[in-house]
Amino acid sequence: MDIGFIGLGEMGGAIAGNALKAGHTVRVWNRSRDRTKALADQGATVVDTPEQAFAGDAAFSMLADDSALRSVLIDGGLLKHAPKGLVHVNMATISAALAGELAELHAQHGVAYVAAPVLGRPDVAAAGKLNILAAGADDAIERVQPIFDAIGQKTWRVGREPQHANVLKLAANFMLASAIETFGEAAALVSGHGIETQSFLDIITNTLFPGPVYQGYGKMIAERRYEPALFKARLGLKDVRLALAAAEAVDTPLPIGSLLRDSLIDAIAHGGGDKDFAVLGEVAVRRAGR
Amino acid sequence: MDIGFIGLGEMGGAIAGNALKAGHTVRVWNRSRDRTKALADQGATVVDTPEQAFAGDAAFSMLADDSALRSVLIDGGLLKHAPKGLVHVNMATISAALAGELAELHAQHGVAYVAAPVLGRPDVAAAGKLNILAAGADDAIERVQPIFDAIGQKTWRVGREPQHANVLKLAANFMLASAIETFGEAAALVSGHGIETQSFLDIITNTLFPGPVYQGYGKMIAERRYEPALFKARLGLKDVRLALAAAEAVDTPLPIGSLLRDSLIDAIAHGGGDKDFAVLGEVAVRRAGR
Amino acid sequence: MDIGFIGLGEMGGAIAGNALKAGHTVRVWNRSRDRTKALADQGATVVDTPEQAFAGDAAFSMLADDSALRSVLIDGGLLKHAPKGLVHVNMATISAALAGELAELHAQHGVAYVAAPVLGRPDVAAAGKLNILAAGADDAIERVQPIFDAIGQKTWRVGREPQHANVLKLAANFMLASAIETFGEAAALVSGHGIETQSFLDIITNTLFPGPVYQGYGKMIAERRYEPALFKARLGLKDVRLALAAAEAVDTPLPIGSLLRDSLIDAIAHGGGDKDFAVLGEVAVRRAGR
Amino acid sequence: MDIGFIGLGEMGGAIAGNALKAGHTVRVWNRSRDRTKALADQGATVVDTPEQAFAGDAAFSMLADDSALRSVLIDGGLLKHAPKGLVHVNMATISAALAGELAELHAQHGVAYVAAPVLGRPDVAAAGKLNILAAGADDAIERVQPIFDAIGQKTWRVGREPQHANVLKLAANFMLASAIETFGEAAALVSGHGIETQSFLDIITNTLFPGPVYQGYGKMIAERRYEPALFKARLGLKDVRLALAAAEAVDTPLPIGSLLRDSLIDAIAHGGGDKDFAVLGEVAVRRAGR
């Protein structure tokens, strides 16, 4: 396929790289040009404007947040000048509110729109093992499936309403944050009684709670080592905030979400914003004066 | 081996049954005699007093709570009259405070003491697939290992301090309760946006959160069906309360635990005390007016 | 003085009316013209555009929220075309973020800016008994003091940074919300034990907690009567949300604020958005299944 | 009157002293005899056993907690040997559960029972200005009213069920704790924006929140000075715990109470257990990394 790719952060860069590896033609654009170099080395065509990337069979975007996306896509007039028949695949984790707004705007401008946020951190993206939550018109998803196959291990079709994919992504990240906070609190409890956190972690990951989340974040908490960050606490707070807003939009209290927000602000206030999400474990022991 | 077994509730009955199946001699006692019949049919000797069960190579107990254990073991004078060299294996989920007290009392009376709370509900107990968290003197554990092998899939040796096993069990159940509440809140979020809870459950259990906890409790929440109860909300509240107390004993706040306690009281206030622990999912949607 | 007044909701209308009663000349503007009639009857001059109100000695604004203020003041170009030497007094409860932005914008456009949010509901405004939290340049405040004297019982000078007045207002409303939730929970506790809530209210308002907040909101909770609303739960949620954002801006967790937000969403989910703020008391008893 | 007085802590000592000053005959007993000296100097008769104090027209008790009261009153057999017609006035803050149990026990032993917990710290007790929450049979209260008049500014008759007085006291202390936490959080918010906490305190105590609670505890928070303690955080936690238990007994969630419990444990974990209750303000700024 011939695709454009907008936004080459750690996630975007890894994804675009896998599309290239699979033999697709990729035009890349990024606000700060220095991030395009690595992709050019892998065979991408670097373009000067987002418009040039918003062309071909499909355009993928992976921008940092609502504000970056809004600025490039809406204020920058990208949508207005998009070629007929283009499919836009938005992989970023954005608010449910903007997701709904974008679905309408694309329809108005005759651009097919697929929301495709992903589960997985940069290392998973680099390995082409992402789980893709894709929502939008069936034929639009069909057309970009070859790219999804190149970058992920599985595409989860989650319906026709693009914003549903974003809500699901936020709900998943909310659960992730809660799992970290919960293990952090449990670790503070057992270590307070003189039990090794690692022993506790071994038991629960081999019984009730298998899987990468508890193993990965749990290990950082057991070792009290939060750098280098695989996913920064600051980004975690952003996602929790979006989950809270998505819940409020449907009049749904999310008490665990509220608690997570406070713990993350505490982490950031203590210099943990650029540390790993697992730094929630540090908040739990600090509350215990340890 | 020749063992006694005190307390034949759903868990105790299933465990004693597996000891019998493995060929051990089992003398059973239960406060209300009617529960002994099934065991007698399986070959157990029914005895009239706890003293008669508190004899042989080892005595196992699985009583409902601190108060039941205290009444039979301490007030009833069992410990005082225990035969020399007996190993007492206490499998109940009890408070960290009583656990510490029992460790001292057994030492005073020259009775070897092993705390061995288990992970797994009655169905797991019946299948002989429990995970056993065992703490106490090494030789005492060695002596009862044949029984552990008959009733569980794995024995986790968690040190010499009996109360450590109890703290670990409470921490694990705290994590379980949080996983249920968290999925319940996430389900309220996605269903509020018109997404099937079952779809969300499929995604997360196949990606971030594999394992029986999310699958089992998640299914009940997705189906909004909380009966028959595999583990009652009322018992869940008991365990959360014990986790909070164990944390407070080491000056450790447990904010998720506090939140769980309130949600469980809410569930009970709405008639859910004898429903499954998963009824926390119902509290989450009720908060959203649904 | 010769003033303009923009925004004639319940609060704005009552305030502008008191300025008229004190003999000042008042030009009024409101988005929907029907609200200007009552003021015209009291002697106000109704003008057709916000520009015509943004003139004279000073212009007062009392718009509903950030978005309304931003739309009229910034997007509408009011600031750009403001006459030299005008003092703008903004009485609305707005976000700390917008408050900071406005301080800068006014300075850029050479318009003196006073933030003057008020403590007191419409009935207090009508009685001219507001407490005014005023921040800005001293001479600007001096110039509008005659109006403050006409509409309030006291002007609290809270410094030169306009946004400080807004932060103080948000902190005060946060405390108000917490007092209501707290009394609601306490009432659920005592009524659960069969004690009249009114008796409890009598005791605490005559001992530890005198003053209008506990008396006023407490009475509504004791009577379980939340209509007519003196201050709507929906507006209460807006203010709590602004307090949380103001706290987050300075990396400060606000756990009570988070809890209040969830309770208010619960209230709104159950149809209480247009009921009085005191409806938090209903959330507390609903949690108890009553 | 001729009364006995059991328990001469700071509160008990001050109360017994005022009874003496009013001309009543007072026999005093305390577990550690050294605390009786001051009362002896004021004219009290020091007795050797609680039985000797549990005689005369009425016996007052002010013991530290459930356990002390249970030990002296029940285990010690005081009730069993109480003289016919004695009125026992229990002024301590005890659990609702023990309060209910005591009501029954006194009835069984034919001893009139009045629960009379008080609002006010030791300085208020010394000044004879306590607010007394009295519940029990009308004639029993009538008989001890002369003492109440000597030690308090007002007696609130709160019904015939003694435990109601205890529930009301716990609800009042719960509100007190919440007011402190709430002001602490609000102070962390305003000080984070560079506003003096004292200015904020002046405004709210002169407008929305008059009265001694906000003024007294607020001042300590504004000055960040928590010693000497007028009411220790450790005792505050005890009362919050009792309020949570009293609420749970009637299936009532108390989310603010749960939050207070965590904050108080945090305070204690950081060495604040013997500092004033206001140390909650320190927890709030610590969460913000300040």
Tab-separated table of N, CA, C and O in Angstrom, chain C residues 119 131 133 156 158 164 167-168 171 174-176 178 181-182 185-186 188-190 192-195 200 203-204 206-211 213-214 246-247 250-256 259 287-288 290, chain D residues 119 131 133 156 158 164 167-168 171 174-176 178-179 181-182 185-186 188-190 192-193 195 200 202-204 206-211 213-214 246-247 250-256 259 287-288 290:
chain	number	residue	atom	x	y	z
C	119	LEU	N	-19.039	35.359	47.221
C	119	LEU	CA	-19.614	34.300	48.048
C	119	LEU	C	-21.057	34.678	48.349
C	119	LEU	O	-21.307	35.780	48.862
C	131	ASN	N	-20.313	38.656	49.822
C	131	ASN	CA	-18.913	38.871	50.167
C	131	ASN	C	-18.136	38.829	48.857
C	131	ASN	O	-18.238	37.856	48.099
C	133	LEU	N	-14.664	38.835	46.747
C	133	LEU	CA	-13.225	38.556	46.802
C	133	LEU	C	-12.587	39.287	45.635
C	133	LEU	O	-12.705	38.845	44.488
C	156	TRP	N	-13.331	41.796	50.209
C	156	TRP	CA	-12.083	41.230	50.706
C	156	TRP	C	-11.013	41.473	49.649
C	156	TRP	O	-11.074	40.909	48.562
C	158	VAL	N	-7.797	40.677	48.102
C	158	VAL	CA	-6.971	39.476	48.225
C	158	VAL	C	-5.735	39.525	47.328
C	158	VAL	O	-5.264	38.492	46.844
C	164	HIS	N	-5.771	34.961	41.888
C	164	HIS	CA	-5.857	34.547	43.293
C	164	HIS	C	-7.296	34.607	43.799
C	164	HIS	O	-7.724	33.772	44.600
C	167	VAL	N	-8.973	31.461	42.621
C	167	VAL	CA	-8.549	30.272	43.362
C	167	VAL	C	-9.220	30.248	44.739
C	167	VAL	O	-9.705	29.207	45.196
C	168	LEU	N	-9.283	31.392	45.391
C	168	LEU	CA	-9.922	31.453	46.706
C	168	LEU	C	-11.405	31.089	46.617
C	168	LEU	O	-11.932	30.374	47.472
C	171	ALA	N	-11.631	27.390	46.211
C	171	ALA	CA	-11.319	26.703	47.470
C	171	ALA	C	-12.496	26.803	48.438
C	171	ALA	O	-12.826	25.851	49.147
C	174	PHE	N	-15.206	24.490	47.232
C	174	PHE	CA	-14.790	23.121	47.533
C	174	PHE	C	-15.123	22.786	48.983
C	174	PHE	O	-15.653	21.715	49.297
C	175	MET	N	-14.837	23.723	49.892
C	175	MET	CA	-15.145	23.481	51.303
C	175	MET	C	-16.642	23.364	51.536
C	175	MET	O	-17.103	22.567	52.351
C	176	LEU	N	-17.381	24.164	50.797
C	176	LEU	CA	-18.838	24.113	50.895
C	176	LEU	C	-19.336	22.732	50.477
C	176	LEU	O	-20.148	22.104	51.176
C	178	SER	N	-17.748	19.958	50.427
C	178	SER	CA	-17.328	18.947	51.388
C	178	SER	C	-18.202	18.986	52.643
C	178	SER	O	-18.554	17.953	53.207
C	181	GLU	N	-21.444	17.154	51.718
C	181	GLU	CA	-21.233	15.699	51.641
C	181	GLU	C	-21.010	15.128	53.043
C	181	GLU	O	-21.561	14.085	53.392
C	182	THR	N	-20.209	15.809	53.822
C	182	THR	CA	-19.898	15.318	55.166
C	182	THR	C	-21.152	15.255	56.026
C	182	THR	O	-21.401	14.248	56.705
C	185	GLU	N	-23.271	12.355	54.867
C	185	GLU	CA	-22.804	11.047	55.347
C	185	GLU	C	-23.118	10.873	56.839
C	185	GLU	O	-23.536	9.806	57.290
C	186	ALA	N	-22.880	11.932	57.604
C	186	ALA	CA	-23.148	11.861	59.044
C	186	ALA	C	-24.640	11.630	59.290
C	186	ALA	O	-25.027	10.861	60.181
C	188	ALA	N	-26.661	10.092	57.268
C	188	ALA	CA	-26.955	8.699	56.913
C	188	ALA	C	-26.564	7.772	58.064
C	188	ALA	O	-27.242	6.787	58.346
C	189	LEU	N	-25.480	8.127	58.733
C	189	LEU	CA	-25.039	7.330	59.884
C	189	LEU	C	-26.051	7.414	61.026
C	189	LEU	O	-26.512	6.397	61.552
C	190	VAL	N	-26.414	8.621	61.435
C	190	VAL	CA	-27.303	8.731	62.596
C	190	VAL	C	-28.710	8.222	62.277
C	190	VAL	O	-29.325	7.529	63.091
C	192	GLY	N	-29.482	5.957	60.243
C	192	GLY	CA	-29.396	4.499	60.197
C	192	GLY	C	-29.577	3.879	61.573
C	192	GLY	O	-30.014	2.740	61.704
C	193	HIS	N	-29.240	4.651	62.607
C	193	HIS	CA	-29.406	4.167	63.983
C	193	HIS	C	-30.737	4.617	64.586
C	193	HIS	O	-30.936	4.491	65.797
C	194	GLY	N	-31.604	5.182	63.734
C	194	GLY	CA	-32.927	5.546	64.220
C	194	GLY	C	-32.990	6.894	64.919
C	194	GLY	O	-33.940	7.196	65.639
C	195	ILE	N	-31.968	7.728	64.702
C	195	ILE	CA	-31.953	9.058	65.325
C	195	ILE	C	-32.434	10.082	64.299
C	195	ILE	O	-32.055	10.022	63.133
C	200	PHE	N	-29.775	15.862	65.321
C	200	PHE	CA	-28.320	15.926	65.132
C	200	PHE	C	-27.918	17.305	64.610
C	200	PHE	O	-26.954	17.912	65.075
C	203	ILE	N	-27.934	19.961	67.280
C	203	ILE	CA	-26.778	19.890	68.173
C	203	ILE	C	-25.534	20.465	67.503
C	203	ILE	O	-24.854	21.330	68.064
C	204	ILE	N	-25.247	20.014	66.295
C	204	ILE	CA	-23.966	20.457	65.728
C	204	ILE	C	-23.985	21.933	65.329
C	204	ILE	O	-22.981	22.605	65.432
C	206	ASN	N	-25.453	24.220	66.893
C	206	ASN	CA	-25.397	25.025	68.124
C	206	ASN	C	-24.114	24.792	68.913
C	206	ASN	O	-23.946	25.362	69.987
C	207	THR	N	-23.247	23.940	68.387
C	207	THR	CA	-22.001	23.689	69.113
C	207	THR	C	-20.809	23.854	68.160
C	207	THR	O	-20.311	24.954	67.999
C	208	LEU	N	-20.409	22.788	67.498
C	208	LEU	CA	-19.195	22.829	66.684
C	208	LEU	C	-19.348	23.610	65.388
C	208	LEU	O	-18.404	24.239	64.923
C	209	PHE	N	-20.506	23.533	64.766
C	209	PHE	CA	-20.634	24.050	63.406
C	209	PHE	C	-21.766	25.055	63.243
C	209	PHE	O	-22.762	24.784	62.601
C	210	PRO	N	-21.585	26.256	63.810
C	210	PRO	CA	-22.583	27.295	63.601
C	210	PRO	C	-22.477	27.828	62.159
C	210	PRO	O	-21.625	27.385	61.400
C	211	GLY	N	-23.327	28.736	61.805
C	211	GLY	CA	-23.215	29.394	60.508
C	211	GLY	C	-24.206	28.888	59.489
C	211	GLY	O	-24.833	27.846	59.664
C	213	VAL	N	-24.046	27.682	56.391
C	213	VAL	CA	-23.863	26.535	55.505
C	213	VAL	C	-24.507	25.290	56.087
C	213	VAL	O	-25.359	24.653	55.457
C	214	TYR	N	-24.116	24.935	57.302
C	214	TYR	CA	-24.658	23.724	57.897
C	214	TYR	C	-26.157	23.875	58.149
C	214	TYR	O	-26.932	22.951	57.943
C	246	ALA	N	-7.557	23.393	39.383
C	246	ALA	CA	-6.672	24.399	39.975
C	246	ALA	C	-5.635	23.736	40.869
C	246	ALA	O	-4.482	24.164	40.946
C	247	ALA	N	-6.042	22.676	41.551
C	247	ALA	CA	-5.108	21.950	42.416
C	247	ALA	C	-4.106	21.176	41.559
C	247	ALA	O	-2.901	21.189	41.827
C	250	VAL	N	-1.068	22.937	40.284
C	250	VAL	CA	0.067	23.114	41.191
C	250	VAL	C	0.423	21.769	41.848
C	250	VAL	O	0.891	21.728	42.990
C	251	ASP	N	0.201	20.690	41.084
C	251	ASP	CA	0.582	19.331	41.514
C	251	ASP	C	0.092	18.977	42.918
C	251	ASP	O	0.834	18.405	43.722
C	252	THR	N	-1.147	19.306	43.190
C	252	THR	CA	-1.691	19.066	44.526
C	252	THR	C	-2.883	18.112	44.465
C	252	THR	O	-3.926	18.454	43.911
C	253	PRO	N	-2.721	16.900	45.022
C	253	PRO	CA	-3.876	15.999	45.089
C	253	PRO	C	-4.957	16.610	45.984
C	253	PRO	O	-4.649	17.333	46.936
C	254	LEU	N	-6.191	16.305	45.695
C	254	LEU	CA	-7.320	16.848	46.453
C	254	LEU	C	-8.323	15.711	46.631
C	254	LEU	O	-9.381	15.693	46.029
C	255	PRO	N	-7.964	14.737	47.490
C	255	PRO	CA	-8.774	13.510	47.564
C	255	PRO	C	-10.243	13.750	47.896
C	255	PRO	O	-11.114	13.093	47.346
C	256	ILE	N	-10.501	14.704	48.790
C	256	ILE	CA	-11.911	14.990	49.094
C	256	ILE	C	-12.595	15.523	47.835
C	256	ILE	O	-13.747	15.193	47.546
C	259	LEU	N	-13.579	12.684	45.618
C	259	LEU	CA	-14.747	11.983	46.159
C	259	LEU	C	-16.023	12.785	45.889
C	259	LEU	O	-17.066	12.221	45.526
C	287	ARG	N	-26.553	5.117	48.911
C	287	ARG	CA	-25.464	4.157	49.088
C	287	ARG	C	-25.785	3.151	50.185
C	287	ARG	O	-25.271	2.036	50.192
C	288	ALA	N	-26.598	3.588	51.160
C	288	ALA	CA	-26.969	2.702	52.271
C	288	ALA	C	-28.249	1.938	51.969
C	288	ALA	O	-28.825	1.308	52.854
C	290	ARG	N	-31.155	3.060	51.298
C	290	ARG	CA	-32.379	3.606	51.893
C	290	ARG	C	-32.983	4.693	51.010
C	290	ARG	O	-32.361	5.168	50.097
D	119	LEU	N	-18.989	16.985	74.039
D	119	LEU	CA	-18.273	17.726	73.000
D	119	LEU	C	-17.413	18.761	73.684
D	119	LEU	O	-17.921	19.562	74.484
D	131	ASN	N	-20.469	20.520	76.155
D	131	ASN	CA	-21.808	20.188	75.709
D	131	ASN	C	-21.972	18.694	75.955
D	131	ASN	O	-21.171	17.888	75.484
D	133	LEU	N	-24.073	15.224	75.659
D	133	LEU	CA	-25.104	14.520	74.914
D	133	LEU	C	-25.597	13.375	75.796
D	133	LEU	O	-24.893	12.380	75.954
D	156	TRP	N	-27.747	18.161	76.230
D	156	TRP	CA	-28.649	17.850	75.122
D	156	TRP	C	-29.280	16.491	75.414
D	156	TRP	O	-28.581	15.486	75.429
D	158	VAL	N	-30.946	13.454	74.287
D	158	VAL	CA	-31.047	12.869	72.951
D	158	VAL	C	-31.766	11.520	72.961
D	158	VAL	O	-31.487	10.655	72.134
D	164	HIS	N	-27.667	5.924	71.409
D	164	HIS	CA	-27.860	7.058	70.508
D	164	HIS	C	-26.899	8.201	70.827
D	164	HIS	O	-26.404	8.886	69.932
D	167	VAL	N	-23.591	7.324	69.260
D	167	VAL	CA	-23.591	7.476	67.803
D	167	VAL	C	-23.496	8.957	67.431
D	167	VAL	O	-22.751	9.345	66.526
D	168	LEU	N	-24.245	9.792	68.147
D	168	LEU	CA	-24.203	11.232	67.857
D	168	LEU	C	-22.804	11.800	68.096
D	168	LEU	O	-22.309	12.612	67.311
D	171	ALA	N	-20.652	10.736	65.221
D	171	ALA	CA	-20.988	11.489	64.006
D	171	ALA	C	-20.413	12.903	64.089
D	171	ALA	O	-19.913	13.445	63.097
D	174	PHE	N	-16.683	12.681	63.569
D	174	PHE	CA	-16.450	12.427	62.153
D	174	PHE	C	-16.514	13.745	61.370
D	174	PHE	O	-15.654	14.030	60.528
D	175	MET	N	-17.508	14.564	61.682
D	175	MET	CA	-17.615	15.856	60.984
D	175	MET	C	-16.425	16.758	61.292
D	175	MET	O	-15.940	17.495	60.428
D	176	LEU	N	-15.988	16.695	62.523
D	176	LEU	CA	-14.823	17.469	62.930
D	176	LEU	C	-13.588	17.049	62.126
D	176	LEU	O	-12.859	17.882	61.567
D	178	SER	N	-13.499	15.602	59.258
D	178	SER	CA	-13.654	15.978	57.857
D	178	SER	C	-13.397	17.468	57.660
D	178	SER	O	-12.792	17.884	56.668
D	179	ALA	N	-13.837	18.276	58.611
D	179	ALA	CA	-13.608	19.723	58.495
D	179	ALA	C	-12.106	20.027	58.481
D	179	ALA	O	-11.631	20.881	57.731
D	181	GLU	N	-9.574	17.870	57.599
D	181	GLU	CA	-9.016	17.371	56.347
D	181	GLU	C	-9.376	18.312	55.188
D	181	GLU	O	-8.532	18.644	54.357
D	182	THR	N	-10.618	18.725	55.168
D	182	THR	CA	-11.083	19.591	54.075
D	182	THR	C	-10.335	20.920	54.086
D	182	THR	O	-9.866	21.381	53.039
D	185	GLU	N	-6.813	20.335	52.841
D	185	GLU	CA	-6.699	20.215	51.386
D	185	GLU	C	-6.880	21.573	50.703
D	185	GLU	O	-6.154	21.919	49.760
D	186	ALA	N	-7.848	22.347	51.207
D	186	ALA	CA	-8.082	23.668	50.620
D	186	ALA	C	-6.846	24.556	50.817
D	186	ALA	O	-6.455	25.317	49.926
D	188	ALA	N	-3.792	23.505	51.065
D	188	ALA	CA	-2.756	23.041	50.143
D	188	ALA	C	-3.006	23.601	48.743
D	188	ALA	O	-2.062	23.943	48.011
D	189	LEU	N	-4.268	23.722	48.388
D	189	LEU	CA	-4.620	24.286	47.082
D	189	LEU	C	-4.240	25.766	47.005
D	189	LEU	O	-3.541	26.199	46.085
D	190	VAL	N	-4.684	26.552	47.978
D	190	VAL	CA	-4.417	27.995	47.879
D	190	VAL	C	-2.929	28.303	48.062
D	190	VAL	O	-2.373	29.122	47.320
D	192	GLY	N	-0.511	26.469	47.272
D	192	GLY	CA	0.156	26.063	46.030
D	192	GLY	C	0.142	27.172	44.987
D	192	GLY	O	1.008	27.237	44.122
D	193	HIS	N	-0.857	28.034	45.090
D	193	HIS	CA	-0.956	29.164	44.154
D	193	HIS	C	-0.317	30.423	44.720
D	193	HIS	O	-0.512	31.510	44.174
D	195	ILE	N	-0.898	31.845	47.690
D	195	ILE	CA	-1.768	32.651	48.550
D	195	ILE	C	-1.531	32.242	50.005
D	195	ILE	O	-1.410	31.069	50.319
D	200	PHE	N	-6.839	33.111	53.547
D	200	PHE	CA	-7.969	32.253	53.190
D	200	PHE	C	-8.786	31.934	54.444
D	200	PHE	O	-10.027	31.994	54.439
D	202	ASP	N	-9.033	33.662	57.204
D	202	ASP	CA	-9.790	34.841	57.639
D	202	ASP	C	-11.092	34.973	56.863
D	202	ASP	O	-12.151	35.272	57.432
D	203	ILE	N	-10.990	34.768	55.563
D	203	ILE	CA	-12.195	34.937	54.735
D	203	ILE	C	-13.248	33.891	55.094
D	203	ILE	O	-14.400	34.224	55.365
D	204	ILE	N	-12.849	32.633	55.123
D	204	ILE	CA	-13.903	31.627	55.308
D	204	ILE	C	-14.469	31.624	56.730
D	204	ILE	O	-15.645	31.375	56.918
D	206	ASN	N	-14.948	34.197	58.477
D	206	ASN	CA	-15.806	35.375	58.611
D	206	ASN	C	-16.989	35.356	57.665
D	206	ASN	O	-17.768	36.315	57.621
D	207	THR	N	-17.083	34.301	56.873
D	207	THR	CA	-18.207	34.244	55.937
D	207	THR	C	-18.940	32.898	56.094
D	207	THR	O	-19.826	32.780	56.911
D	208	LEU	N	-18.493	31.892	55.322
D	208	LEU	CA	-19.224	30.623	55.290
D	208	LEU	C	-19.059	29.781	56.543
D	208	LEU	O	-19.964	29.065	56.945
D	209	PHE	N	-17.859	29.828	57.140
D	209	PHE	CA	-17.554	28.862	58.190
D	209	PHE	C	-17.092	29.492	59.490
D	209	PHE	O	-15.924	29.371	59.868
D	210	PRO	N	-17.999	30.169	60.203
D	210	PRO	CA	-17.629	30.721	61.512
D	210	PRO	C	-17.484	29.576	62.519
D	210	PRO	O	-17.718	28.421	62.175
D	211	GLY	N	-17.114	29.910	63.727
D	211	GLY	CA	-17.104	28.899	64.788
D	211	GLY	C	-15.718	28.417	65.123
D	211	GLY	O	-14.756	28.635	64.396
D	213	VAL	N	-14.231	25.454	65.364
D	213	VAL	CA	-13.518	24.364	64.715
D	213	VAL	C	-12.577	24.888	63.636
D	213	VAL	O	-11.373	24.619	63.645
D	214	TYR	N	-13.143	25.646	62.690
D	214	TYR	CA	-12.307	26.137	61.596
D	214	TYR	C	-11.263	27.115	62.132
D	214	TYR	O	-10.117	27.110	61.702
D	246	ALA	N	-19.648	2.087	63.379
D	246	ALA	CA	-21.053	2.383	63.685
D	246	ALA	C	-21.859	2.476	62.394
D	246	ALA	O	-23.025	2.070	62.337
D	247	ALA	N	-21.241	3.015	61.340
D	247	ALA	CA	-21.932	3.112	60.051
D	247	ALA	C	-22.068	1.731	59.424
D	247	ALA	O	-23.128	1.366	58.910
D	250	VAL	N	-24.946	-0.426	60.434
D	250	VAL	CA	-26.253	-0.194	59.812
D	250	VAL	C	-26.102	-0.121	58.291
D	250	VAL	O	-26.833	0.603	57.610
D	251	ASP	N	-25.147	-0.903	57.765
D	251	ASP	CA	-24.934	-1.038	56.313
D	251	ASP	C	-24.836	0.297	55.594
D	251	ASP	O	-25.435	0.489	54.535
D	252	THR	N	-24.081	1.210	56.175
D	252	THR	CA	-23.965	2.542	55.599
D	252	THR	C	-22.524	2.864	55.221
D	252	THR	O	-21.673	2.988	56.096
D	253	PRO	N	-22.236	2.980	53.919
D	253	PRO	CA	-20.889	3.403	53.514
D	253	PRO	C	-20.624	4.832	54.008
D	253	PRO	O	-21.551	5.635	54.108
D	254	LEU	N	-19.388	5.123	54.312
D	254	LEU	CA	-19.001	6.439	54.820
D	254	LEU	C	-17.699	6.824	54.106
D	254	LEU	O	-16.629	6.814	54.716
D	255	PRO	N	-17.794	7.152	52.819
D	255	PRO	CA	-16.564	7.336	52.030
D	255	PRO	C	-15.611	8.390	52.583
D	255	PRO	O	-14.400	8.202	52.575
D	256	ILE	N	-16.173	9.483	53.097
D	256	ILE	CA	-15.291	10.499	53.692
D	256	ILE	C	-14.579	9.894	54.898
D	256	ILE	O	-13.392	10.141	55.137
D	259	LEU	N	-11.641	7.867	53.785
D	259	LEU	CA	-10.547	8.736	53.365
D	259	LEU	C	-9.823	9.322	54.579
D	259	LEU	O	-8.591	9.405	54.616
D	287	ARG	N	1.376	15.286	50.374
D	287	ARG	CA	0.921	14.682	49.123
D	287	ARG	C	1.303	15.536	47.924
D	287	ARG	O	1.458	15.040	46.823
D	288	ALA	N	1.408	16.845	48.158
D	288	ALA	CA	1.763	17.760	47.075
D	288	ALA	C	3.274	17.967	46.992
D	288	ALA	O	3.753	18.862	46.290
D	290	ARG	N	5.295	19.096	49.213
D	290	ARG	CA	5.788	20.323	49.836
D	290	ARG	C	6.019	20.123	51.328
D	290	ARG	O	5.580	19.160	51.903
